[in-house]
Coordinates of C-alpha atoms and ligand atoms in Angstrom, one line a residue:
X1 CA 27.9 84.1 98.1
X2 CA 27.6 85.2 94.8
X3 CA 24.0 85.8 93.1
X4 CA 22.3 87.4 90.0
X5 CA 19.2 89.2 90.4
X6 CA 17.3 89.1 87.2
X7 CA 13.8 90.4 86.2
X8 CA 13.2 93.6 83.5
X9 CA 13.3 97.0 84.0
X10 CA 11.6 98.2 86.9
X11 CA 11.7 94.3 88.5
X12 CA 13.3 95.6 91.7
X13 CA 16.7 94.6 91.5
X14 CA 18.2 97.8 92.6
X15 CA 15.5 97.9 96.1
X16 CA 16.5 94.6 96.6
X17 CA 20.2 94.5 96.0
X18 CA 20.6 98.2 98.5
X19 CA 18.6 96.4 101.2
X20 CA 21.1 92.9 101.0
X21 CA 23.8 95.5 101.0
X22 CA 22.9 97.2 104.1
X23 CA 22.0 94.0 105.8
X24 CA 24.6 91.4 104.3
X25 CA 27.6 93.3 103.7
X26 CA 27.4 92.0 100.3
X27 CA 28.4 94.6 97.1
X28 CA 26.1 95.7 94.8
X29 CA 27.6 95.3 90.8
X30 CA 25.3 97.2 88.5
X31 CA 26.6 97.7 85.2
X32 CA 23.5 100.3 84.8
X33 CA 24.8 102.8 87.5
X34 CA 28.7 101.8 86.3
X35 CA 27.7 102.9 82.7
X36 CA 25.5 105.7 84.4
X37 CA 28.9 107.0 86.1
X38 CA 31.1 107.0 82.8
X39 CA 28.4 108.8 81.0
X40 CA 28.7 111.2 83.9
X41 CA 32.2 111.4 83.6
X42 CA 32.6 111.1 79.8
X43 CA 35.3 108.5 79.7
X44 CA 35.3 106.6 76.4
X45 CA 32.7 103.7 77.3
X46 CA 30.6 106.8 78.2
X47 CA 30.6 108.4 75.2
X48 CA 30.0 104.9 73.5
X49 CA 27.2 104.2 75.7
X50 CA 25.3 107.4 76.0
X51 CA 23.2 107.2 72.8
X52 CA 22.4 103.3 73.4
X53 CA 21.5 104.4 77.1
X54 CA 19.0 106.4 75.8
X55 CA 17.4 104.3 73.0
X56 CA 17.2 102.0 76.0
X57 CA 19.0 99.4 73.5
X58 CA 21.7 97.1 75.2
X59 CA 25.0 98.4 75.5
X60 CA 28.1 96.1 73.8
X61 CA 29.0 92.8 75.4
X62 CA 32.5 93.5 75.7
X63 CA 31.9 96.8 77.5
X64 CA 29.2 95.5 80.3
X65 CA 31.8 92.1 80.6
X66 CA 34.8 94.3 81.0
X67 CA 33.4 96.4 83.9
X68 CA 32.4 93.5 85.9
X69 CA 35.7 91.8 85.8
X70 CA 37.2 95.1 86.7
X71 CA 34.8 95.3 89.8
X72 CA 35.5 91.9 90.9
X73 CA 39.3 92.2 90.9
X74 CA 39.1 95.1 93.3
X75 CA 37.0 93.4 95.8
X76 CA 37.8 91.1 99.0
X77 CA 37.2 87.6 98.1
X78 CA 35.1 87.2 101.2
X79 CA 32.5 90.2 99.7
X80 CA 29.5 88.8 98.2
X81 CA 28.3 89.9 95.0
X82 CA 25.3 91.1 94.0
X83 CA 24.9 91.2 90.1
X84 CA 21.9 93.5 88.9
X85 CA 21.2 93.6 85.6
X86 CA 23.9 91.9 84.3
X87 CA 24.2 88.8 82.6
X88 CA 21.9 90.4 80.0
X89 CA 22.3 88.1 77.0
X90 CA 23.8 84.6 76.5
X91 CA 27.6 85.8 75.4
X92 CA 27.8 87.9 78.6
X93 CA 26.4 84.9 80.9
X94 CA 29.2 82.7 79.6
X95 CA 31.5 85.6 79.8
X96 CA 30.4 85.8 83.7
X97 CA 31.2 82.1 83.7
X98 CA 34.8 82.8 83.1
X99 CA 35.1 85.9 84.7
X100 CA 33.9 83.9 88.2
X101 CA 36.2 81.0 87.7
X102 CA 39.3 83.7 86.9
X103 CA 38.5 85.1 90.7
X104 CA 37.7 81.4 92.2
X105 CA 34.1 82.5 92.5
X106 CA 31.4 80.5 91.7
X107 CA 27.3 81.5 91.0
X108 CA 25.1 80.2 93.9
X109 CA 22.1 81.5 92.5
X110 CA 19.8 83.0 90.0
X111 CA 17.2 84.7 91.7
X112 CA 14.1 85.5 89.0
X113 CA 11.7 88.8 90.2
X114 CA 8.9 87.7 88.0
X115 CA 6.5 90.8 87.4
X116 CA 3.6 91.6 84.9
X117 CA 4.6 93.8 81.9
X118 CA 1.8 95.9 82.8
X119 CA 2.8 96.6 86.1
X120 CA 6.9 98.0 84.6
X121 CA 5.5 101.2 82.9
X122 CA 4.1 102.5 86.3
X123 CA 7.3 101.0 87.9
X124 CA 10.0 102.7 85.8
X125 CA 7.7 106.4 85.0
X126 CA 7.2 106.7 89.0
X127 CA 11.0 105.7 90.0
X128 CA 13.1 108.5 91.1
X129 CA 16.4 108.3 93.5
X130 CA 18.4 110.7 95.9
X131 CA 20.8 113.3 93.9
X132 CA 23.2 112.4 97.3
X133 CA 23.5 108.9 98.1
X134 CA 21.4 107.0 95.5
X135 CA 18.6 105.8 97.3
X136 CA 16.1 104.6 95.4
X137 CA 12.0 105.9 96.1
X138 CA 8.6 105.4 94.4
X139 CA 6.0 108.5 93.7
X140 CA 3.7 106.0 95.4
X141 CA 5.2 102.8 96.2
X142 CA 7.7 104.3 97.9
X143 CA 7.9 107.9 99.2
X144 CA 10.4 109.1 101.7
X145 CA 9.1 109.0 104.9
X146 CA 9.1 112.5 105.3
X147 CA 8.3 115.0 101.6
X148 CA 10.9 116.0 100.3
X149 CA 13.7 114.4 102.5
X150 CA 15.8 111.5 101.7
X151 CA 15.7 109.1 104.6
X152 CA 18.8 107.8 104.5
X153 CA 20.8 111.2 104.3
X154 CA 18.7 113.9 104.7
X155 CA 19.2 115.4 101.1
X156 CA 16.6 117.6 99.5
X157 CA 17.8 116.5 95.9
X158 CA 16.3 114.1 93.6
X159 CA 16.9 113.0 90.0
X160 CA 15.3 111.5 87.6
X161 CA 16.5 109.0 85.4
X162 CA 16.5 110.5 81.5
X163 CA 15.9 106.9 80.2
X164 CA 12.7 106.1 82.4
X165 CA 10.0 107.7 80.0
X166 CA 7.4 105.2 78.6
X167 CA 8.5 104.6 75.3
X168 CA 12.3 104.0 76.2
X169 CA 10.5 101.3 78.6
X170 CA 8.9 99.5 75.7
X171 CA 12.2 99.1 73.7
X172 CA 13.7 97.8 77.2
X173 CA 11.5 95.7 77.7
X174 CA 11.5 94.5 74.3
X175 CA 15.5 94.0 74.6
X176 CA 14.5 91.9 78.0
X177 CA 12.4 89.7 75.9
X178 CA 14.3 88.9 72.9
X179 CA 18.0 88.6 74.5
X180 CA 17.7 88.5 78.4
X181 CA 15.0 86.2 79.4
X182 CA 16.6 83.3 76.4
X183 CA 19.4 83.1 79.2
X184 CA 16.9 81.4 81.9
X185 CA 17.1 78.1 80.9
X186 CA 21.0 77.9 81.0
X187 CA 20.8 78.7 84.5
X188 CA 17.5 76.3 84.9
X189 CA 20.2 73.5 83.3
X190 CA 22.2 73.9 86.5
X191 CA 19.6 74.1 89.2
X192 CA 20.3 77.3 90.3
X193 CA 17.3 79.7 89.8
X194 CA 15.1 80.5 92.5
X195 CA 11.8 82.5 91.9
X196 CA 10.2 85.0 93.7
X197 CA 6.6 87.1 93.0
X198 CA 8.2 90.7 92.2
X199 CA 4.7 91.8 92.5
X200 CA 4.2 91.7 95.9
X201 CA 4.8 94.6 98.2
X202 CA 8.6 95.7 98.6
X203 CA 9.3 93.7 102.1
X204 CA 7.1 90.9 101.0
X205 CA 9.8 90.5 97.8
X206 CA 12.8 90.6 100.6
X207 CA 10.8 88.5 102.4
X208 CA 11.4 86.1 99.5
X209 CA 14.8 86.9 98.3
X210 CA 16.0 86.4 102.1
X211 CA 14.3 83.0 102.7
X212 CA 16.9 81.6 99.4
X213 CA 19.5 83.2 100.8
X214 CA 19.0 82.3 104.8
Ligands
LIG1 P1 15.1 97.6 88.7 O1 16.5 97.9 89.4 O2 14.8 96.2 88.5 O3 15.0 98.4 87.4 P2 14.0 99.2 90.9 O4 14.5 98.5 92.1 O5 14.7 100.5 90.5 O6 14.0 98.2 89.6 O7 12.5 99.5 91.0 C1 11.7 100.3 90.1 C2 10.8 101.3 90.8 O8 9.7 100.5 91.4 C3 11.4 102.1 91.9 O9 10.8 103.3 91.9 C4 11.1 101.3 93.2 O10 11.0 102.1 94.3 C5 9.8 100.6 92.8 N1 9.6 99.3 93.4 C6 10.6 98.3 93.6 N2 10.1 97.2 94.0 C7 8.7 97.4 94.2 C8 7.6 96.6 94.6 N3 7.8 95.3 95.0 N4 6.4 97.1 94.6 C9 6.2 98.4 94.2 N5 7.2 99.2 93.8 C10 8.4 98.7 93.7
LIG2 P1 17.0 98.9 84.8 O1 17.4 99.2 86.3 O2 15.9 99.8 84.4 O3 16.9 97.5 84.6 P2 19.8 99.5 84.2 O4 20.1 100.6 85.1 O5 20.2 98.1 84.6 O6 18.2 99.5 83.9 O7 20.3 99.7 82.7 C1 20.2 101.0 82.1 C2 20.7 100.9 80.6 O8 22.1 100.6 80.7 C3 20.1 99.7 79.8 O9 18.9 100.1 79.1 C4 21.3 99.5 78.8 O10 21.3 100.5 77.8 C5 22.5 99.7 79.7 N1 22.9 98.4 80.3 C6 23.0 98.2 81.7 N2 23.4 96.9 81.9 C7 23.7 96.4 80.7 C8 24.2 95.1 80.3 N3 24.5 94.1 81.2 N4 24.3 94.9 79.0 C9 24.0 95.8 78.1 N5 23.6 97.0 78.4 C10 23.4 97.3 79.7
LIG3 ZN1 20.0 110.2 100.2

């Protein structure tokens, strides 16, 4: 099985993909936390990324394209993949095109986390994740069980991502608009997208997500 999770910033791709991990053994490909890591590590496509990361302006095509095909080629063929946040604009969905047929993979479906623009800022301002194992939490939609403790590992460390201020936000956004949401209709062409109400509570979204997948 090979899906793409789409919606903007703050959608719930990320939630969702972690929980399909956990439960379906499929692999998470986020070419947010891959650029995320070379920035952290300053290899060249961090140091090219870092100031685009932080206008919150799309990153090159060749760049997101290349990790993903580099991902793929280390993984099982019987792994699912999960693709969060990437096809972003029409050159990299045909790119994924070609990148699926070079690994005999082939898209089952597109699933849409439709949300109200309103509803992102709150998303994205509130959104922090554990410093240890990445788990992702909510200042109010979604608070470790107990303060200060991340329930999956225990850690008592939390970052903050330095893109996820309100004005960055708006310029994603806007980038999600003009050059993300166009590719919609390519997908629609080939009866693949699926749609699910990304404003609904976290489980009720799974909820969704699970009954395309099931
Ligand atoms: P994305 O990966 O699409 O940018 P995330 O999964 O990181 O989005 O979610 C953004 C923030 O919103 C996180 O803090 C997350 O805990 C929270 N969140 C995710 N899904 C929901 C939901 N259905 N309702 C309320 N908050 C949510
Ligand atoms: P979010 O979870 O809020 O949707 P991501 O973690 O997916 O954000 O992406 C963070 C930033 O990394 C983006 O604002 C952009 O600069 C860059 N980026 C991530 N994925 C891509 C991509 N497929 N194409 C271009 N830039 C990307
Ligand atoms: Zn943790």
């Amino acid at each position: 099985m090979n899906i793409i999770l789409l919606g903007p910033p703050g959608a719930g791709k990320g939630t969702q993909s972690a929980m399909l991990v956990e439960e379906r053994g499929m692999r998470q490909l986020s070419t947010g936390d891959m650029l995320r890591a070379a920035v952290k590590a300053e290899t060249e496509v961090g140091l090219r990324a870092k100031a685009v990361m932080e206008r919150g302006e799309l990153v090159s095509d060749e760049i997101v394209s290349a990790l993903i095909d580099a991902e793929l080629a280390a993984m099982g063929p019987e792994t699912g993949a999960i693709f969060d946040g990437y096809p972003r604009t029409e050159a990299q969905a045909r790119a994924l095109d070609e990148i699926l047929a070079s690994h005999d993979r082939q898209l089952d479906f597109v699933i849409e986390l439709e949300v109200d623009e309103d509803a992102l800022v709150d998303r994205i301002t509130g959104r922090f994740t554990c410093a240890r194992c990445g788990e992702g939490y909510h200042d109010r939609y979604k608070l470790p069980r107990q303060e200060g403790t991340c329930d999956k590992c225990g850690s008592h460390e939390f970052k903050r991502r330095p893109d996820d201020n309100e004005e960055t936000v708006r310029t994603r956004m806007a980038e999600y608009r003009a050059k993300t949401a166009p590719i919609l209709p390519l997908y629609d062409a080939r009866g693949i997208v699926r749609r699910v109400d990304g404003m609904a509570a976290i489980d009720a979204v799974k909820q969704g997500v699970d009954a395309i997948l099931d």
